Short mmCIF file of C-alpha atoms and ligand atoms in Angstrom, two decimals:
data_model
loop_
_atom_site.label_atom_id
_atom_site.label_comp_id
_atom_site.label_asym_id
_atom_site.label_seq_id
_atom_site.Cartn_x
_atom_site.Cartn_y
_atom_site.Cartn_z
CA MET A 1 -0.24 0.21 -0.95
CA ARG A 2 -0.50 -2.65 1.93
CA VAL A 3 -0.42 -1.03 5.34
CA LEU A 4 -0.10 -2.56 8.29
CA VAL A 5 -2.00 -0.86 11.15
CA VAL A 6 -0.84 -1.51 14.77
CA GLU A 7 -3.67 -0.66 17.43
CA ASP A 8 -5.22 -2.80 20.48
CA GLU A 9 -8.75 -0.49 20.15
CA VAL A 10 -10.60 -2.59 17.86
CA LYS A 11 -12.61 0.71 16.97
CA LEU A 12 -10.27 2.61 16.05
CA ALA A 13 -8.44 -0.27 14.22
CA GLY A 14 -11.36 -1.69 12.60
CA LEU A 15 -12.05 2.55 11.43
CA LEU A 16 -8.33 2.58 9.70
CA ARG A 17 -8.90 -0.41 8.19
CA ARG A 18 -12.29 0.47 6.53
CA GLY A 19 -10.92 3.73 5.72
CA LEU A 20 -7.76 2.44 3.89
CA ALA A 21 -9.89 -0.19 2.08
CA GLU A 22 -12.46 2.16 0.45
CA GLU A 23 -9.03 3.96 -1.00
CA GLY A 24 -8.01 0.67 -2.73
CA HIS A 25 -5.39 0.04 -0.25
CA ALA A 26 -5.29 -3.16 1.90
CA ALA A 27 -4.50 -3.24 5.08
CA ASP A 28 -3.90 -6.06 8.16
CA VAL A 29 -4.40 -5.25 11.84
CA ALA A 30 -1.94 -6.29 14.52
CA GLY A 31 -3.33 -6.03 18.25
CA SER A 32 -0.13 -5.94 19.74
CA GLY A 33 3.70 -5.49 19.01
CA ASP A 34 4.31 -8.95 18.94
CA ASP A 35 1.81 -9.53 16.22
CA ALA A 36 3.33 -6.57 14.72
CA LEU A 37 7.00 -8.16 14.95
CA TRP A 38 5.43 -11.52 13.06
CA MET A 39 2.91 -9.95 10.58
CA ALA A 40 6.12 -7.29 9.30
CA ALA A 41 8.16 -9.92 8.59
CA ALA A 42 5.54 -12.22 6.84
CA ALA A 43 4.16 -10.32 4.79
CA GLU A 44 6.22 -6.73 2.66
CA TYR A 45 4.48 -3.39 3.76
CA ASP A 46 4.77 -0.22 2.07
CA ALA A 47 3.78 1.78 5.31
CA ILE A 48 3.08 1.29 9.13
CA VAL A 49 0.53 2.97 11.62
CA LEU A 50 2.15 2.25 14.86
CA ASP A 51 0.19 3.40 17.96
CA VAL A 52 2.39 4.34 20.87
CA MET A 53 -0.11 2.93 23.27
CA LEU A 54 0.03 -0.72 23.19
CA PRO A 55 -0.46 -3.65 25.23
CA GLY A 56 2.68 -5.56 26.24
CA ALA A 57 6.09 -3.70 24.47
CA ASP A 58 4.49 0.06 23.58
CA GLY A 59 4.55 1.98 19.89
CA PHE A 60 8.39 2.71 20.92
CA GLN A 61 9.78 -0.46 21.38
CA VAL A 62 7.98 -2.19 18.37
CA CYS A 63 9.64 0.46 16.06
CA ARG A 64 12.58 -0.53 17.28
CA ARG A 65 12.55 -3.99 17.16
CA LEU A 66 10.98 -3.50 13.63
CA ARG A 67 14.44 -1.87 12.49
CA GLU A 68 16.81 -4.26 14.42
CA ASN A 69 14.69 -7.05 11.86
CA GLY A 70 16.06 -5.02 9.27
CA VAL A 71 12.46 -4.10 8.54
CA TRP A 72 12.42 -0.64 6.71
CA ALA A 73 8.56 0.23 5.80
CA PRO A 74 7.76 3.89 6.60
CA VAL A 75 6.54 4.29 10.06
CA VAL A 76 3.43 6.74 11.32
CA MET A 77 3.37 6.70 14.92
CA LEU A 78 0.33 7.54 16.62
CA THR A 79 0.66 9.66 19.77
CA ALA A 80 -2.08 9.81 22.38
CA ARG A 81 -1.18 13.48 22.70
CA ASP A 82 0.86 16.17 21.20
CA ALA A 83 4.07 15.92 23.35
CA VAL A 84 7.19 16.54 22.42
CA GLU A 85 8.75 13.80 24.05
CA ASP A 86 6.67 11.21 22.65
CA ARG A 87 7.55 12.61 19.29
CA VAL A 88 11.11 12.61 19.84
CA ALA A 89 11.11 9.32 21.25
CA GLY A 90 9.01 8.11 18.24
CA LEU A 91 11.24 9.14 15.66
CA ASP A 92 14.29 8.40 17.72
CA ALA A 93 13.06 4.75 17.46
CA GLY A 94 13.04 4.50 14.00
CA ALA A 95 9.76 6.08 13.19
CA ASP A 96 9.76 8.36 9.81
CA ASP A 97 6.68 10.56 11.00
CA TYR A 98 3.99 10.62 13.70
CA LEU A 99 0.06 12.09 14.00
CA ALA A 100 -1.20 13.22 17.86
CA LYS A 101 -4.75 11.43 18.17
CA PRO A 102 -7.25 12.74 17.46
CA PHE A 103 -6.27 12.94 13.86
CA SER A 104 -7.76 13.25 11.12
CA PHE A 105 -8.00 10.26 8.24
CA ALA A 106 -7.45 12.44 5.63
CA GLU A 107 -4.05 14.17 7.18
CA LEU A 108 -2.86 10.65 8.08
CA LEU A 109 -3.78 9.49 4.47
CA ALA A 110 -1.47 12.44 2.55
CA ARG A 111 1.24 11.25 5.32
CA LEU A 112 1.25 7.31 4.38
CA ARG A 113 1.21 8.65 0.54
CA ALA A 114 4.50 10.77 1.35
CA LEU A 115 6.11 8.43 2.75
CA ALA A 116 5.53 5.48 0.52
CA ARG A 117 6.99 8.43 -2.00
CA ARG A 118 10.01 8.51 -0.06
CA GLY A 119 10.59 4.90 0.52
CA ALA A 120 13.57 3.22 -0.52
CA VAL A 121 12.18 2.49 -4.10
CA GLU A 122 12.20 5.77 -5.88
CA ARG A 123 8.36 6.66 -5.76
CA PRO A 124 7.44 9.68 -7.42
CA ALA A 125 4.19 11.34 -6.74
CA VAL A 126 2.71 10.75 -10.26
CA LEU A 127 3.52 7.26 -12.02
CA GLU A 128 4.22 7.47 -15.33
CA VAL A 129 4.84 4.79 -17.62
CA GLY A 130 5.16 5.44 -21.55
CA ASP A 131 1.98 7.70 -21.83
CA LEU A 132 0.08 5.89 -19.09
CA ARG A 133 0.09 8.57 -15.85
CA LEU A 134 -1.49 7.30 -12.44
CA ASP A 135 -1.50 9.96 -9.73
CA PRO A 136 -2.09 7.94 -6.18
CA ALA A 137 -3.29 11.48 -4.64
CA THR A 138 -6.23 12.13 -6.97
CA HIS A 139 -6.75 8.55 -8.32
CA HIS A 140 -7.06 9.76 -11.49
CA VAL A 141 -5.38 7.45 -14.06
CA SER A 142 -5.48 9.01 -18.00
CA ARG A 143 -3.66 6.92 -21.30
CA ALA A 144 -2.30 9.74 -23.90
CA GLY A 145 -3.86 12.48 -21.85
CA ARG A 146 -7.66 10.31 -21.87
CA GLU A 147 -9.07 9.74 -18.76
CA ILE A 148 -9.87 6.05 -17.54
CA ARG A 149 -12.10 5.08 -15.16
CA LEU A 150 -10.60 2.20 -12.74
CA SER A 151 -12.14 0.58 -9.44
CA ALA A 152 -10.43 0.90 -6.46
CA LYS A 153 -8.84 -2.69 -6.96
CA GLU A 154 -8.06 -1.80 -10.25
CA PHE A 155 -6.44 1.06 -9.68
CA SER A 156 -4.10 -0.69 -7.05
CA LEU A 157 -3.24 -3.40 -9.31
CA LEU A 158 -2.25 -1.14 -11.66
CA GLU A 159 -0.43 0.90 -9.31
CA THR A 160 1.23 -2.13 -8.24
CA PHE A 161 2.58 -2.85 -12.12
CA MET A 162 3.45 1.10 -13.02
CA ARG A 163 5.51 1.31 -9.35
CA ARG A 164 7.74 -1.30 -11.25
CA PRO A 165 7.59 -0.83 -15.25
CA GLY A 166 9.22 -3.92 -16.75
CA GLN A 167 9.25 -6.14 -13.98
CA VAL A 168 7.53 -9.75 -13.96
CA LEU A 169 5.39 -10.05 -10.68
CA SER A 170 4.08 -13.17 -9.77
CA ARG A 171 0.28 -13.91 -9.00
CA HIS A 172 1.62 -14.20 -5.33
CA GLN A 173 3.44 -11.12 -5.26
CA LEU A 174 0.32 -9.08 -6.55
CA LEU A 175 -1.63 -11.00 -4.14
CA GLU A 176 0.29 -9.84 -1.15
CA ARG A 177 -0.08 -6.24 -2.36
CA GLY A 178 -3.12 -5.89 -3.60
CA TRP A 179 -5.42 -8.16 -0.97
CA ASP A 180 -5.54 -8.54 2.38
CA TYR A 181 -5.63 -11.27 4.92
CA GLY A 182 -9.06 -10.71 5.24
CA TYR A 183 -9.93 -11.44 1.27
CA GLU A 184 -10.50 -15.20 0.35
CA ARG A 185 -7.01 -15.63 -1.43
CA ARG A 186 -6.99 -17.24 -4.57
CA SER A 187 -4.60 -16.52 -7.39
CA ASN A 188 -7.11 -16.43 -10.25
CA VAL A 189 -8.44 -13.40 -9.19
CA VAL A 190 -5.40 -11.77 -9.96
CA ASP A 191 -6.22 -13.02 -13.52
CA VAL A 192 -9.58 -11.64 -13.32
CA TYR A 193 -8.29 -8.40 -12.52
CA VAL A 194 -5.58 -8.27 -15.23
CA ARG A 195 -8.55 -9.01 -17.80
CA TYR A 196 -10.31 -6.33 -16.18
CA LEU A 197 -7.50 -3.99 -16.66
CA ARG A 198 -6.68 -4.64 -20.03
CA ASP A 199 -10.11 -3.85 -21.18
CA LYS A 200 -9.34 -0.83 -19.41
CA ILE A 201 -6.09 0.68 -20.36
CA ASP A 202 -4.56 -1.26 -23.59
CA ARG A 203 -7.94 -2.85 -25.78
CA PRO A 204 -9.64 0.46 -26.36
CA PHE A 205 -6.35 2.00 -27.01
CA GLY A 206 -5.10 -0.81 -29.66
CA ARG A 207 -2.27 -1.47 -26.81
CA ASP A 208 -0.71 -4.62 -25.55
CA SER A 209 0.97 -3.31 -22.31
CA LEU A 210 -0.07 -5.64 -19.80
CA GLU A 211 2.04 -8.71 -20.89
CA THR A 212 1.41 -12.50 -19.89
CA VAL A 213 4.77 -14.17 -18.98
CA ARG A 214 4.11 -17.79 -18.93
CA GLY A 215 4.85 -19.87 -15.98
CA ALA A 216 6.43 -16.56 -14.09
CA GLY A 217 3.32 -14.03 -13.97
CA TYR A 218 2.73 -10.50 -15.28
CA ARG A 219 4.77 -7.55 -16.21
CA LEU A 220 3.96 -3.64 -17.29
CA ARG A 221 6.38 -2.58 -20.76
CA GLU A 222 8.51 -0.25 -19.87
CA ASP A 223 7.12 1.72 -23.01
CA GLY A 224 3.55 1.63 -21.64
CA1 LIG B 301 -3.92 1.86 21.76
#
Protein backbone atom coordinates (compact mmCIF):
# COMPACT_ATOMS: atom_id res chain seq x y z
CA MET A 1 0.00 0.00 0.00
CA ARG A 2 0.96 3.59 -0.42
CA VAL A 3 -0.20 5.58 2.58
CA LEU A 4 -0.38 9.30 3.25
CA VAL A 5 0.20 10.18 6.91
CA VAL A 6 -1.17 13.61 7.86
CA GLU A 7 0.27 14.55 11.24
CA ASP A 8 2.09 17.65 12.43
CA GLU A 9 3.76 15.96 15.42
CA VAL A 10 7.10 15.13 13.87
CA LYS A 11 7.88 12.30 16.25
CA LEU A 12 4.62 10.43 15.77
CA ALA A 13 4.66 11.04 12.01
CA GLY A 14 8.18 9.60 11.78
CA LEU A 15 7.21 6.60 13.88
CA LEU A 16 4.22 5.84 11.65
CA ARG A 17 6.26 6.30 8.52
CA ARG A 18 9.00 3.93 9.68
CA GLY A 19 6.50 1.37 10.93
CA LEU A 20 4.70 1.33 7.61
CA ALA A 21 7.97 1.09 5.69
CA GLU A 22 9.02 -1.91 7.77
CA GLU A 23 5.84 -3.64 6.66
CA GLY A 24 6.78 -2.99 3.03
CA HIS A 25 4.40 -0.08 2.53
CA ALA A 26 5.31 3.31 1.11
CA ALA A 27 4.42 6.22 3.35
CA ASP A 28 4.54 9.97 2.74
CA VAL A 29 4.08 12.49 5.53
CA ALA A 30 2.15 15.75 5.28
CA GLY A 31 2.57 18.15 8.19
CA SER A 32 -0.49 20.27 7.43
CA GLY A 33 -3.87 20.05 5.79
CA ASP A 34 -2.73 22.11 2.80
CA ASP A 35 0.18 19.75 2.16
CA ALA A 36 -2.18 16.80 2.49
CA LEU A 37 -4.54 18.25 -0.10
CA TRP A 38 -1.92 18.78 -2.77
CA MET A 39 -0.15 15.50 -2.08
CA ALA A 40 -3.41 13.56 -2.33
CA ALA A 41 -4.10 15.30 -5.63
CA ALA A 42 -0.62 14.53 -6.98
CA ALA A 43 -0.42 10.82 -6.14
CA GLU A 44 -2.86 7.97 -5.74
CA TYR A 45 -2.93 6.71 -2.15
CA ASP A 46 -4.42 3.44 -0.99
CA ALA A 47 -5.21 4.94 2.39
CA ILE A 48 -4.85 8.18 4.35
CA VAL A 49 -4.13 8.44 8.08
CA LEU A 50 -5.45 11.83 9.13
CA ASP A 51 -4.92 13.46 12.52
CA VAL A 52 -7.74 15.65 13.79
CA MET A 53 -5.45 18.17 15.49
CA LEU A 54 -3.57 20.02 12.75
CA PRO A 55 -2.34 23.59 12.43
CA GLY A 56 -4.72 25.65 10.27
CA ALA A 57 -7.55 23.55 8.88
CA ASP A 58 -8.33 20.63 11.22
CA GLY A 59 -8.68 17.01 10.17
CA PHE A 60 -12.44 17.23 9.70
CA GLN A 61 -12.12 20.14 7.29
CA VAL A 62 -9.27 18.44 5.45
CA CYS A 63 -11.30 15.25 5.07
CA ARG A 64 -14.27 17.14 3.72
CA ARG A 65 -12.10 18.96 1.20
CA LEU A 66 -10.43 15.73 0.09
CA ARG A 67 -13.86 14.29 -0.75
CA GLU A 68 -14.89 17.53 -2.47
CA ASN A 69 -11.74 17.25 -4.57
CA GLY A 70 -12.72 13.74 -5.62
CA VAL A 71 -10.12 11.96 -3.50
CA TRP A 72 -11.79 8.72 -2.36
CA ALA A 73 -8.88 6.96 -0.70
CA PRO A 74 -10.04 5.38 2.58
CA VAL A 75 -9.38 7.71 5.53
CA VAL A 76 -8.62 6.72 9.12
CA MET A 77 -8.95 9.68 11.49
CA LEU A 78 -6.76 9.89 14.56
CA THR A 79 -8.73 11.49 17.37
CA ALA A 80 -7.01 12.96 20.40
CA ARG A 81 -9.51 11.37 22.74
CA ASP A 82 -12.17 8.76 22.43
CA ALA A 83 -14.92 11.37 22.24
CA VAL A 84 -18.20 10.53 20.58
CA GLU A 85 -18.50 13.96 18.96
CA ASP A 86 -15.06 13.62 17.32
CA ARG A 87 -15.96 10.23 15.87
CA VAL A 88 -19.29 11.50 14.58
CA ALA A 89 -17.70 14.61 13.07
CA GLY A 90 -14.98 12.51 11.42
CA LEU A 91 -17.34 9.98 9.90
CA ASP A 92 -19.69 12.75 8.77
CA ALA A 93 -16.77 14.51 7.12
CA GLY A 94 -16.24 11.43 4.96
CA ALA A 95 -13.76 9.42 7.02
CA ASP A 96 -14.07 5.65 6.89
CA ASP A 97 -12.74 4.79 10.32
CA TYR A 98 -11.14 6.35 13.39
CA LEU A 99 -8.66 5.48 16.10
CA ALA A 100 -8.31 7.26 19.43
CA LYS A 101 -4.82 8.23 20.56
CA PRO A 102 -2.87 6.53 21.98
CA PHE A 103 -3.39 3.57 19.66
CA SER A 104 -1.51 0.39 18.93
CA PHE A 105 0.35 0.34 15.63
CA ALA A 106 -0.83 -3.23 15.00
CA GLU A 107 -4.43 -2.04 15.21
CA LEU A 108 -3.80 0.85 12.85
CA LEU A 109 -2.25 -1.58 10.34
CA ALA A 110 -5.18 -3.97 10.61
CA ARG A 111 -7.62 -1.12 10.05
CA LEU A 112 -5.67 0.13 7.03
CA ARG A 113 -5.70 -3.37 5.56
CA ALA A 114 -9.43 -3.67 6.12
CA LEU A 115 -10.05 -0.30 4.49
CA ALA A 116 -7.86 -1.08 1.51
CA ARG A 117 -9.94 -4.22 0.97
CA ARG A 118 -13.14 -2.20 0.98
CA GLY A 119 -11.87 0.35 -1.56
CA ALA A 120 -13.62 1.14 -4.84
CA VAL A 121 -11.64 -1.61 -6.56
CA GLU A 122 -12.36 -5.08 -5.26
CA ARG A 123 -9.63 -6.02 -2.79
CA PRO A 124 -10.11 -9.49 -1.35
CA ALA A 125 -8.26 -10.38 1.84
CA VAL A 126 -6.11 -13.01 0.15
CA LEU A 127 -5.08 -12.39 -3.43
CA GLU A 128 -5.02 -15.30 -5.87
CA VAL A 129 -3.85 -15.19 -9.47
CA GLY A 130 -3.62 -18.64 -11.02
CA ASP A 131 -1.80 -20.74 -8.45
CA LEU A 132 -0.03 -17.69 -7.01
CA ARG A 133 -1.35 -16.74 -3.59
CA LEU A 134 -0.53 -13.67 -1.52
CA ASP A 135 -1.85 -12.86 1.94
CA PRO A 136 -1.33 -9.15 2.77
CA ALA A 137 -2.11 -9.74 6.46
CA THR A 138 0.34 -12.56 7.17
CA HIS A 139 2.83 -11.67 4.37
CA HIS A 140 2.73 -15.23 3.06
CA VAL A 141 3.26 -15.89 -0.63
CA SER A 142 3.03 -19.28 -2.28
CA ARG A 143 2.91 -20.83 -5.74
CA ALA A 144 1.17 -24.20 -6.18
CA GLY A 145 1.25 -24.57 -2.40
CA ARG A 146 5.00 -23.96 -2.17
CA GLU A 147 6.02 -21.14 0.15
CA ILE A 148 8.03 -18.30 -1.48
CA ARG A 149 10.11 -15.97 0.65
CA LEU A 150 10.16 -12.36 -0.52
CA SER A 151 11.75 -9.20 0.83
CA ALA A 152 9.36 -6.44 1.93
CA LYS A 153 9.88 -4.54 -1.35
CA GLU A 154 9.44 -7.63 -3.54
CA PHE A 155 6.28 -8.43 -1.61
CA SER A 156 4.90 -4.94 -2.12
CA LEU A 157 5.66 -5.04 -5.87
CA LEU A 158 4.02 -8.46 -6.28
CA GLU A 159 0.98 -7.24 -4.35
CA THR A 160 0.67 -4.33 -6.79
CA PHE A 161 0.69 -6.75 -9.75
CA MET A 162 -1.70 -9.19 -8.08
CA ARG A 163 -4.24 -6.47 -7.41
CA ARG A 164 -4.31 -5.79 -11.16
CA PRO A 165 -3.88 -9.11 -12.98
CA GLY A 166 -3.64 -8.81 -16.76
CA GLN A 167 -3.13 -5.04 -16.60
CA VAL A 168 -0.05 -3.45 -18.06
CA LEU A 169 1.63 -1.31 -15.39
CA SER A 170 4.19 1.26 -16.44
CA ARG A 171 7.46 1.69 -14.57
CA HIS A 172 6.13 5.04 -13.46
CA GLN A 173 2.96 3.50 -11.99
CA LEU A 174 5.00 0.84 -10.22
CA LEU A 175 7.34 3.46 -8.78
CA GLU A 176 4.36 5.53 -7.63
CA ARG A 177 2.88 2.52 -5.86
CA GLY A 178 5.88 1.10 -4.16
CA TRP A 179 8.39 3.84 -3.57
CA ASP A 180 7.72 6.96 -1.52
CA TYR A 181 9.22 10.42 -1.99
CA GLY A 182 12.02 9.59 0.44
CA TYR A 183 13.46 7.14 -2.06
CA GLU A 184 15.74 8.11 -4.89
CA ARG A 185 13.44 7.40 -7.79
CA ARG A 186 15.02 5.80 -10.78
CA SER A 187 12.90 3.78 -13.16
CA ASN A 188 15.55 1.07 -13.37
CA VAL A 189 14.94 0.18 -9.75
CA VAL A 190 11.66 -1.30 -10.98
CA ASP A 191 13.47 -3.42 -13.58
CA VAL A 192 15.82 -4.68 -10.90
CA TYR A 193 12.98 -5.71 -8.59
CA VAL A 194 11.00 -7.30 -11.41
CA ARG A 195 14.09 -9.44 -12.07
CA TYR A 196 14.29 -10.41 -8.39
CA LEU A 197 10.63 -11.36 -8.46
CA ARG A 198 10.98 -13.47 -11.59
CA ASP A 199 13.83 -15.34 -9.95
CA LYS A 200 11.49 -16.25 -7.11
CA ILE A 201 7.96 -16.62 -8.46
CA ASP A 202 8.64 -17.82 -12.04
CA ARG A 203 12.03 -19.34 -12.74
CA PRO A 204 12.01 -22.05 -10.04
CA PHE A 205 8.57 -23.15 -11.30
CA GLY A 206 9.37 -23.01 -15.02
CA ARG A 207 6.85 -20.18 -15.50
CA ASP A 208 6.86 -16.87 -17.29
CA SER A 209 4.01 -15.02 -15.60
CA LEU A 210 5.61 -11.60 -15.25
CA GLU A 211 5.74 -10.35 -18.82
CA THR A 212 7.62 -7.42 -20.28
CA VAL A 213 5.38 -5.34 -22.54
CA ARG A 214 7.74 -3.48 -24.82
CA GLY A 215 7.56 0.27 -24.52
CA ALA A 216 4.78 0.04 -21.92
CA GLY A 217 5.90 -1.74 -18.78
CA TYR A 218 5.09 -5.06 -17.14
CA ARG A 219 2.07 -7.30 -16.77
CA LEU A 220 1.21 -10.23 -14.55
CA ARG A 221 -0.56 -12.82 -16.70
CA GLU A 222 -4.15 -13.37 -15.60
CA ASP A 223 -3.59 -17.13 -15.38
CA GLY A 224 -0.58 -16.57 -13.15
CA1 LIG B 1 -1.47 16.60 15.40
